[in-house]
Coordinates of C-alpha atoms in Angstrom, one line a residue:
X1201 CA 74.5 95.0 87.7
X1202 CA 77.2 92.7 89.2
X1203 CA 75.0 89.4 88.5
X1204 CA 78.0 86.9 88.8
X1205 CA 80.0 85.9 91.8
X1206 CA 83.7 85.0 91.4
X1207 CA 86.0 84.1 93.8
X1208 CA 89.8 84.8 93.3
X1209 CA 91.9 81.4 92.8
X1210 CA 95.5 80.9 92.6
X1211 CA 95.6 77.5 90.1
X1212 CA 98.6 75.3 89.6
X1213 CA 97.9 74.7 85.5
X1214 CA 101.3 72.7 85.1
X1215 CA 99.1 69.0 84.0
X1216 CA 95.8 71.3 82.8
X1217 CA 95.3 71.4 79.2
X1218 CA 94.6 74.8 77.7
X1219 CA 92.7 74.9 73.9
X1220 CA 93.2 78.4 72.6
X1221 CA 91.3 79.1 69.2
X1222 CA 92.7 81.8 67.4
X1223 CA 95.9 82.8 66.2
X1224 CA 95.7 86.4 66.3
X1225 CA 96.6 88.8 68.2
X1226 CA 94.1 88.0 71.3
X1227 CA 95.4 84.4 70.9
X1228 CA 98.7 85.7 71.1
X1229 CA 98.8 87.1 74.1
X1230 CA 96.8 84.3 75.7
X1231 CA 98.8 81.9 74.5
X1232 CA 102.1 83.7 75.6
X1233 CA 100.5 84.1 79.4
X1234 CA 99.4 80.6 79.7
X1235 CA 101.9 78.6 77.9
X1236 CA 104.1 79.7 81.3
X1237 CA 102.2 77.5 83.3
X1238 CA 99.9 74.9 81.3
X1239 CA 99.7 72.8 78.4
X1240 CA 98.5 75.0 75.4
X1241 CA 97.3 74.6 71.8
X1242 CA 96.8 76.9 69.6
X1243 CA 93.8 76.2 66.7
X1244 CA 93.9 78.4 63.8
X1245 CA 94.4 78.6 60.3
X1246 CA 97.0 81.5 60.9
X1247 CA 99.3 82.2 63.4
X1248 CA 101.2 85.3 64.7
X1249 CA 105.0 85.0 64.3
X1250 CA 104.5 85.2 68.7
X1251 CA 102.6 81.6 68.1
X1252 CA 105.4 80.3 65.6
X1253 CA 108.3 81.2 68.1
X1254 CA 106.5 79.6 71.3
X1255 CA 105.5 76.5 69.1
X1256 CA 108.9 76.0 67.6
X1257 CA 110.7 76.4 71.1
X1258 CA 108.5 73.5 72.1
X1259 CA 106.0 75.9 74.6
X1260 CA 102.9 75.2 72.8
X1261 CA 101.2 72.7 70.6
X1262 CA 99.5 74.8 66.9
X1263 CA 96.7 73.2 65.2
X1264 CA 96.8 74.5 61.4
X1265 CA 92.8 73.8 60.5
X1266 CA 89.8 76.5 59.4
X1267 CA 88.3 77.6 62.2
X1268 CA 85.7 79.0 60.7
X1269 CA 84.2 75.9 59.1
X1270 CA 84.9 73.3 62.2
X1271 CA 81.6 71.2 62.7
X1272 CA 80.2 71.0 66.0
X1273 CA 81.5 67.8 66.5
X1274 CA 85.3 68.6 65.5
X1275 CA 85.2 71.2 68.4
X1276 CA 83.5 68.3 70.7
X1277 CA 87.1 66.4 69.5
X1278 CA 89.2 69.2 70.4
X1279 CA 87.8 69.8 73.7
X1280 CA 87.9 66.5 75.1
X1281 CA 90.2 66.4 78.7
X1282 CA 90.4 70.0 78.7
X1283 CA 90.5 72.4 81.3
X1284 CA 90.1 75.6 79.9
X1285 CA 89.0 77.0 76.4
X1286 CA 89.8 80.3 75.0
X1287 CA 87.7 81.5 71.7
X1288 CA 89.7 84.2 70.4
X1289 CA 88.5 84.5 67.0
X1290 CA 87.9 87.4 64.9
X1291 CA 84.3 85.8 64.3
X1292 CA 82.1 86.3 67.2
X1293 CA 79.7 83.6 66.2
X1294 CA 82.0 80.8 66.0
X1295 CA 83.6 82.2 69.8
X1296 CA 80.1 81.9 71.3
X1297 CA 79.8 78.4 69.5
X1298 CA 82.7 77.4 71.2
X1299 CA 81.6 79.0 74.4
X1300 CA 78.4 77.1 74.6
X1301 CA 80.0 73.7 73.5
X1302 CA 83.0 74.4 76.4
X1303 CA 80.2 75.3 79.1
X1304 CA 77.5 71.9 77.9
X1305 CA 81.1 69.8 78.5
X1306 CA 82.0 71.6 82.1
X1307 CA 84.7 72.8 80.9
X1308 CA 85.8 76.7 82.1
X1309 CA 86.0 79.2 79.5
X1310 CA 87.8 82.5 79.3
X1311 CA 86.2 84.8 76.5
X1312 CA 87.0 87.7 74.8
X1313 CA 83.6 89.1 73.8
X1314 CA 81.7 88.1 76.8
X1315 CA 82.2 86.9 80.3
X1316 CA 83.0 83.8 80.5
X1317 CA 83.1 82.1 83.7
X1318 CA 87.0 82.6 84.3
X1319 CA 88.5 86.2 84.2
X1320 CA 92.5 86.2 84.1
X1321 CA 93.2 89.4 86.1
X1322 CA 95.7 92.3 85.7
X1323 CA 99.2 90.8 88.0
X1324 CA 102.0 92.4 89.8
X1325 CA 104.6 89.5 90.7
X1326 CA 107.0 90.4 93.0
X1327 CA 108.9 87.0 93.4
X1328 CA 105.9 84.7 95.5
X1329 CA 104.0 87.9 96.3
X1330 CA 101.1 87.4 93.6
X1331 CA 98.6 90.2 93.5
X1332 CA 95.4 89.8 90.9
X1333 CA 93.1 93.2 90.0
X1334 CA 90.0 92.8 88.4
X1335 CA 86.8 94.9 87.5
X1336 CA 84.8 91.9 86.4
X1337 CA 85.1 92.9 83.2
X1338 CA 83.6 96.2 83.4
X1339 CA 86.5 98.3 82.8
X1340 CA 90.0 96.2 81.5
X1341 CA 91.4 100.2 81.8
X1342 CA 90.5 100.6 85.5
X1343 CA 92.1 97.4 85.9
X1344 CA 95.0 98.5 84.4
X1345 CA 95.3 101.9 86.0
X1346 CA 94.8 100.1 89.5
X1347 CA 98.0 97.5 89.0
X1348 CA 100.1 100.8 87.9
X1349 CA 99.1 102.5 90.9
X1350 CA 99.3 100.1 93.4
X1351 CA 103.4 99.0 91.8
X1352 CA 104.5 102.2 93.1
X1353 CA 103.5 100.1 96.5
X1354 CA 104.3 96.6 96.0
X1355 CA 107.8 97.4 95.0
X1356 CA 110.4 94.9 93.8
X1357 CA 111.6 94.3 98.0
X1358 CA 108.2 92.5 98.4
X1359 CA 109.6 89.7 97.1
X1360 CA 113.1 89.9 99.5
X1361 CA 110.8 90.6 102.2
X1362 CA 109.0 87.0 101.4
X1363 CA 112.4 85.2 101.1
X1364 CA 113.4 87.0 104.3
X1365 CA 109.8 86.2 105.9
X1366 CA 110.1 82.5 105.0
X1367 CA 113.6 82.0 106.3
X1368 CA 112.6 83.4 109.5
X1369 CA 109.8 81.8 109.9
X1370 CA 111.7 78.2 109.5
X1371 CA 114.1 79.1 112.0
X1372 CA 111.9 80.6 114.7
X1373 CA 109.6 77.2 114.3
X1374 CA 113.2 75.6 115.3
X1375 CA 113.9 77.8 118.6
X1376 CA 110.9 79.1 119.8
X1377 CA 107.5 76.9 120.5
X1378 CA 105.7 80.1 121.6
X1379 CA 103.1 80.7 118.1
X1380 CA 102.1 83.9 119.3
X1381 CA 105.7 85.2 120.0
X1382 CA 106.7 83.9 116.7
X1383 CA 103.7 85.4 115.2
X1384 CA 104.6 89.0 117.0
X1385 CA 108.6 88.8 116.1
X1386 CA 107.6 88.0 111.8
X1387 CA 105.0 91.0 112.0
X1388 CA 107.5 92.9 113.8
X1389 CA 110.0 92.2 110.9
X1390 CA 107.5 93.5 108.5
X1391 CA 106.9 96.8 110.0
X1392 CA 110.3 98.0 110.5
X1393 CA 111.7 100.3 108.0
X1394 CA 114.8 99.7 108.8
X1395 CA 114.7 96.2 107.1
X1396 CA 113.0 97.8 103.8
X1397 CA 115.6 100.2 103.7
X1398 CA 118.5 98.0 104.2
X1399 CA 117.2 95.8 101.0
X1400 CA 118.1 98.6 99.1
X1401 CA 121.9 98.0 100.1
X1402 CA 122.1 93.8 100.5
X1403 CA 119.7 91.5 101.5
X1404 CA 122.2 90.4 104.1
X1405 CA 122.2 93.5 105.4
X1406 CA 118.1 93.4 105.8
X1407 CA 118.4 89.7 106.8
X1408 CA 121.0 90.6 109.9
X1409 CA 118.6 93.1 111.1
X1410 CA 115.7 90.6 111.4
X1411 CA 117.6 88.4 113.1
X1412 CA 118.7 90.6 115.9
X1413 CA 114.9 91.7 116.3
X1414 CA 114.2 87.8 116.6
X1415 CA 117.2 87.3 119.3
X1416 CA 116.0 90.2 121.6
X1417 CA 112.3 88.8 121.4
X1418 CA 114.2 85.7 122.6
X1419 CA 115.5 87.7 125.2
X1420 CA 112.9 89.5 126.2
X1421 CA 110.8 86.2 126.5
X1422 CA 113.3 84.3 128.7
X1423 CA 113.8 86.7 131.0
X1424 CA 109.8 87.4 131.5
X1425 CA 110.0 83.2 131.6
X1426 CA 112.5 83.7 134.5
X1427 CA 110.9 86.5 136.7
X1428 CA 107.3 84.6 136.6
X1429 CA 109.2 81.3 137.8
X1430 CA 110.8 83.4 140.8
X1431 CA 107.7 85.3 141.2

């Protein structure tokens, strides 16, 4: 049933070039998601007002051409140097020509009508914290349902809570050489609700908190330091 492994990556796209064909509404949203982190064209013979706006505020490059009567050799052309291809047109025959000419030139694919070997997953983005939900392709809805459930969880703090996390962290690396003490105080952090709650006021507020549970650890270590030395 599950016949193909994939491993979750996080990609930096930002010098990748993306070569979306389609300019519907599939390519639309394809082209809106990726055109926030990677070089994208668009190749269609129509384009969504979406595709328009994103090409006239310089996001993405449109190719105005016939899809459906590209030679093989054209789509060879079009492919060259890149890194991911999307066939997104209404005509599933052309999208699995496309596919097959992608995947005999190494290059990934992300399809619409059939798994291609790159699924984009449903997001919550809380600031850094990234999370990705996929079904493989098996259900898009239970996909879906899972990332509205699990926002009720990774609220909108997550993201303080990583600014807070990575300030901490650079400071304890500057006082403390213990890794396992600075590994305690950051978890420490993490589980106290005091410093969720206080996010809700300032993130001062939640900051000032985590720093007095780092200067007592300090404390606490010295003075166990001290009592082995006299011991």
């Amino acid at each position: 049933m599950y016949d193909r492994q994939y491993i979750p990556l996080f990609l930096d796209l930002s010098s990748r070039k993306i070569m979306i064909f389609g300019g519907g509404n599939v390519g639309q949203r394809k082209a809106s998601l990726f055109s926030k982190f990677a070089q994208v064209t668009v190749i269609s013979e129509d384009f969504s007002e979406e595709i328009l706006a994103l090409h006239e505020s310089n996001k993405i490059d449109i190719v105005q051409i016939n899809v459906n009567e590209i030679p093989s050799d054209m789509i060879r052309s079009y492919l060259e140097g890149a890194f991911l291809v999307i066939p997104a047109t209404s005509n599933r025959e052309l999208n699995l020509k496309i596919h097959l000419i992608a995947s005999d030139m190494d290059i990934f694919v992300n399809s619409v009508d059939s798994k291609g070997n790159v699924i984009v997953p449903s997001v919550i983005k809380r600031g850094p914290v990234t999370v990705g939900i996929s079904t493989l392709g098996h259900s898009p809805a239970l996909s879906r349902y899972t990332r509205i459930k699990l926002e009720h969880t990774i609220t909108p703090n997550y993201a303080d809570m990583a600014h807070l996390q990575d300030e901490l962290r650079t400071n304890l690396k500057e006082r403390i050489d213990n890794q396992p003490l600075r590994k305690q105080i950051l978890w420490d952090v993490l589980e106290d609700d005091r410093i969720w709650d206080a996010f809700e006021e300032s993130y001062e507020k939640a900051y000032n908190i985590a720093y007095d549970i780092m200067l007592e650890h300090i404390g606490n270590h010295a003075d166990k330091d001290s009592k082995e030395q006299l011991d």
